[in-house]
Amino acid sequence: MLKTKITLTEAEDWQLWEDEHSAFIKYDVYEGKPMWLIYDAEGEKIAATESREFAFIVARQNDLEPCSVH
């Protein structure tokens, strides 16, 4: 699993959800490749995948409710 923090501004915005069971799915560049990134409710990156659908599956397999973030 990846353990990388997002920017403080995004983390603060995401914490407004106040739902520790949420996972945020965001399309971004990771290690030079476009990927779907999965963040926990505290803004910590927990995984990356090339497929949006698989990102949602990973979140649900970890008992998290996935939400798209733009």
PDB file of N, CA, C and O in Angstrom, residues 37-67:
ATOM      1  N   LEU A  37      -6.090   7.468  -8.199  1.00  0.00           N
ATOM      2  CA  LEU A  37      -5.534   7.412  -6.848  1.00  0.00           C
ATOM      3  C   LEU A  37      -6.656   7.280  -5.835  1.00  0.00           C
ATOM      4  O   LEU A  37      -7.714   7.887  -5.977  1.00  0.00           O
ATOM      5  N   ILE A  38      -6.402   6.499  -4.802  1.00  0.00           N
ATOM      6  CA  ILE A  38      -7.383   6.269  -3.749  1.00  0.00           C
ATOM      7  C   ILE A  38      -6.829   6.849  -2.460  1.00  0.00           C
ATOM      8  O   ILE A  38      -5.724   6.488  -2.035  1.00  0.00           O
ATOM      9  N   TYR A  39      -7.593   7.766  -1.862  1.00  0.00           N
ATOM     10  CA  TYR A  39      -7.203   8.412  -0.615  1.00  0.00           C
ATOM     11  C   TYR A  39      -8.198   8.043   0.477  1.00  0.00           C
ATOM     12  O   TYR A  39      -9.392   7.901   0.211  1.00  0.00           O
ATOM     13  N   ASP A  40      -7.700   7.934   1.714  1.00  0.00           N
ATOM     14  CA  ASP A  40      -8.625   7.719   2.827  1.00  0.00           C
ATOM     15  C   ASP A  40      -9.216   9.064   3.259  1.00  0.00           C
ATOM     16  O   ASP A  40      -8.877  10.107   2.702  1.00  0.00           O
ATOM     17  N   ALA A  41     -10.084   9.038   4.246  1.00  0.00           N
ATOM     18  CA  ALA A  41     -10.794  10.244   4.683  1.00  0.00           C
ATOM     19  C   ALA A  41      -9.866  11.290   5.284  1.00  0.00           C
ATOM     20  O   ALA A  41     -10.223  12.463   5.364  1.00  0.00           O
ATOM     21  N   GLU A  42      -8.658  10.895   5.685  1.00  0.00           N
ATOM     22  CA  GLU A  42      -7.699  11.846   6.245  1.00  0.00           C
ATOM     23  C   GLU A  42      -6.773  12.414   5.184  1.00  0.00           C
ATOM     24  O   GLU A  42      -5.881  13.183   5.485  1.00  0.00           O
ATOM     25  N   GLY A  43      -7.001  12.015   3.930  1.00  0.00           N
ATOM     26  CA  GLY A  43      -6.203  12.549   2.833  1.00  0.00           C
ATOM     27  C   GLY A  43      -4.925  11.792   2.557  1.00  0.00           C
ATOM     28  O   GLY A  43      -4.075  12.267   1.814  1.00  0.00           O
ATOM     29  N   GLU A  44      -4.780  10.603   3.119  1.00  0.00           N
ATOM     30  CA  GLU A  44      -3.591   9.798   2.884  1.00  0.00           C
ATOM     31  C   GLU A  44      -3.816   8.861   1.704  1.00  0.00           C
ATOM     32  O   GLU A  44      -4.819   8.158   1.638  1.00  0.00           O
ATOM     33  N   LYS A  45      -2.874   8.863   0.763  1.00  0.00           N
ATOM     34  CA  LYS A  45      -2.988   8.002  -0.414  1.00  0.00           C
ATOM     35  C   LYS A  45      -2.793   6.552   0.024  1.00  0.00           C
ATOM     36  O   LYS A  45      -1.814   6.221   0.690  1.00  0.00           O
ATOM     37  N   ILE A  46      -3.743   5.700  -0.339  1.00  0.00           N
ATOM     38  CA  ILE A  46      -3.641   4.302   0.075  1.00  0.00           C
ATOM     39  C   ILE A  46      -3.418   3.344  -1.086  1.00  0.00           C
ATOM     40  O   ILE A  46      -2.999   2.215  -0.867  1.00  0.00           O
ATOM     41  N   ALA A  47      -3.679   3.786  -2.318  1.00  0.00           N
ATOM     42  CA  ALA A  47      -3.448   2.915  -3.469  1.00  0.00           C
ATOM     43  C   ALA A  47      -3.535   3.716  -4.753  1.00  0.00           C
ATOM     44  O   ALA A  47      -4.032   4.839  -4.772  1.00  0.00           O
ATOM     45  N   ALA A  48      -3.054   3.105  -5.836  1.00  0.00           N
ATOM     46  CA  ALA A  48      -3.147   3.687  -7.171  1.00  0.00           C
ATOM     47  C   ALA A  48      -3.413   2.565  -8.161  1.00  0.00           C
ATOM     48  O   ALA A  48      -2.896   1.453  -8.002  1.00  0.00           O
ATOM     49  N   THR A  49      -4.231   2.853  -9.161  1.00  0.00           N
ATOM     50  CA  THR A  49      -4.563   1.852 -10.164  1.00  0.00           C
ATOM     51  C   THR A  49      -4.797   2.535 -11.506  1.00  0.00           C
ATOM     52  O   THR A  49      -5.095   3.721 -11.557  1.00  0.00           O
ATOM     53  N   GLU A  50      -4.673   1.790 -12.580  1.00  0.00           N
ATOM     54  CA  GLU A  50      -4.896   2.345 -13.910  1.00  0.00           C
ATOM     55  C   GLU A  50      -6.372   2.361 -14.285  1.00  0.00           C
ATOM     56  O   GLU A  50      -6.754   2.985 -15.264  1.00  0.00           O
ATOM     57  N   SER A  51      -7.218   1.717 -13.504  1.00  0.00           N
ATOM     58  CA  SER A  51      -8.639   1.595 -13.826  1.00  0.00           C
ATOM     59  C   SER A  51      -9.506   2.259 -12.758  1.00  0.00           C
ATOM     60  O   SER A  51      -9.378   1.972 -11.567  1.00  0.00           O
ATOM     61  N   ARG A  52     -10.414   3.132 -13.199  1.00  0.00           N
ATOM     62  CA  ARG A  52     -11.340   3.781 -12.266  1.00  0.00           C
ATOM     63  C   ARG A  52     -12.232   2.734 -11.590  1.00  0.00           C
ATOM     64  O   ARG A  52     -12.468   2.790 -10.381  1.00  0.00           O
ATOM     65  N   GLU A  53     -12.729   1.800 -12.363  1.00  0.00           N
ATOM     66  CA  GLU A  53     -13.608   0.769 -11.821  1.00  0.00           C
ATOM     67  C   GLU A  53     -12.892  -0.043 -10.743  1.00  0.00           C
ATOM     68  O   GLU A  53     -13.467  -0.349  -9.694  1.00  0.00           O
ATOM     69  N   PHE A  54     -11.616  -0.365 -11.001  1.00  0.00           N
ATOM     70  CA  PHE A  54     -10.864  -1.136 -10.015  1.00  0.00           C
ATOM     71  C   PHE A  54     -10.595  -0.306  -8.760  1.00  0.00           C
ATOM     72  O   PHE A  54     -10.590  -0.842  -7.648  1.00  0.00           O
ATOM     73  N   ALA A  55     -10.412   1.000  -8.911  1.00  0.00           N
ATOM     74  CA  ALA A  55     -10.219   1.868  -7.743  1.00  0.00           C
ATOM     75  C   ALA A  55     -11.431   1.800  -6.826  1.00  0.00           C
ATOM     76  O   ALA A  55     -11.304   1.719  -5.599  1.00  0.00           O
ATOM     77  N   PHE A  56     -12.635   1.789  -7.416  1.00  0.00           N
ATOM     78  CA  PHE A  56     -13.856   1.681  -6.619  1.00  0.00           C
ATOM     79  C   PHE A  56     -13.945   0.313  -5.943  1.00  0.00           C
ATOM     80  O   PHE A  56     -14.359   0.202  -4.787  1.00  0.00           O
ATOM     81  N   ILE A  57     -13.532  -0.731  -6.645  1.00  0.00           N
ATOM     82  CA  ILE A  57     -13.537  -2.085  -6.062  1.00  0.00           C
ATOM     83  C   ILE A  57     -12.585  -2.150  -4.875  1.00  0.00           C
ATOM     84  O   ILE A  57     -12.929  -2.682  -3.818  1.00  0.00           O
ATOM     85  N   VAL A  58     -11.388  -1.604  -5.041  1.00  0.00           N
ATOM     86  CA  VAL A  58     -10.394  -1.612  -3.949  1.00  0.00           C
ATOM     87  C   VAL A  58     -10.936  -0.887  -2.728  1.00  0.00           C
ATOM     88  O   VAL A  58     -10.805  -1.361  -1.598  1.00  0.00           O
ATOM     89  N   ALA A  59     -11.559   0.261  -2.940  1.00  0.00           N
ATOM     90  CA  ALA A  59     -12.127   1.019  -1.817  1.00  0.00           C
ATOM     91  C   ALA A  59     -13.170   0.168  -1.086  1.00  0.00           C
ATOM     92  O   ALA A  59     -13.147   0.059   0.147  1.00  0.00           O
ATOM     93  N   ARG A  60     -14.069  -0.432  -1.836  1.00  0.00           N
ATOM     94  CA  ARG A  60     -15.135  -1.237  -1.213  1.00  0.00           C
ATOM     95  C   ARG A  60     -14.590  -2.472  -0.510  1.00  0.00           C
ATOM     96  O   ARG A  60     -15.106  -2.879   0.531  1.00  0.00           O
ATOM     97  N   GLN A  61     -13.539  -3.075  -1.065  1.00  0.00           N
ATOM     98  CA  GLN A  61     -12.932  -4.243  -0.428  1.00  0.00           C
ATOM     99  C   GLN A  61     -12.292  -3.883   0.912  1.00  0.00           C
ATOM    100  O   GLN A  61     -12.073  -4.745   1.747  1.00  0.00           O
ATOM    101  N   ASN A  62     -11.995  -2.608   1.082  1.00  0.00           N
ATOM    102  CA  ASN A  62     -11.416  -2.130   2.340  1.00  0.00           C
ATOM    103  C   ASN A  62     -12.468  -1.452   3.217  1.00  0.00           C
ATOM    104  O   ASN A  62     -12.139  -0.626   4.078  1.00  0.00           O
ATOM    105  N   ASP A  63     -13.732  -1.809   2.985  1.00  0.00           N
ATOM    106  CA  ASP A  63     -14.856  -1.299   3.776  1.00  0.00           C
ATOM    107  C   ASP A  63     -14.959   0.220   3.754  1.00  0.00           C
ATOM    108  O   ASP A  63     -15.314   0.846   4.752  1.00  0.00           O
ATOM    109  N   LEU A  64     -14.644   0.811   2.610  1.00  0.00           N
ATOM    110  CA  LEU A  64     -14.732   2.256   2.430  1.00  0.00           C
ATOM    111  C   LEU A  64     -15.767   2.552   1.347  1.00  0.00           C
ATOM    112  O   LEU A  64     -15.950   1.767   0.419  1.00  0.00           O
ATOM    113  N   GLU A  65     -16.424   3.692   1.460  1.00  0.00           N
ATOM    114  CA  GLU A  65     -17.400   4.123   0.464  1.00  0.00           C
ATOM    115  C   GLU A  65     -16.713   5.075  -0.501  1.00  0.00           C
ATOM    116  O   GLU A  65     -16.320   6.187  -0.130  1.00  0.00           O
ATOM    117  N   PRO A  66     -16.522   4.669  -1.769  1.00  0.00           N
ATOM    118  CA  PRO A  66     -15.791   5.513  -2.713  1.00  0.00           C
ATOM    119  C   PRO A  66     -16.594   6.730  -3.179  1.00  0.00           C
ATOM    120  O   PRO A  66     -17.807   6.643  -3.381  1.00  0.00           O
ATOM    121  N   CYS A  67     -15.898   7.858  -3.328  1.00  0.00           N
ATOM    122  CA  CYS A  67     -16.477   9.100  -3.827  1.00  0.00           C
ATOM    123  C   CYS A  67     -15.510   9.672  -4.851  1.00  0.00           C
ATOM    124  O   CYS A  67     -14.303   9.701  -4.612  1.00  0.00           O
TER     125      CYS A  67
END
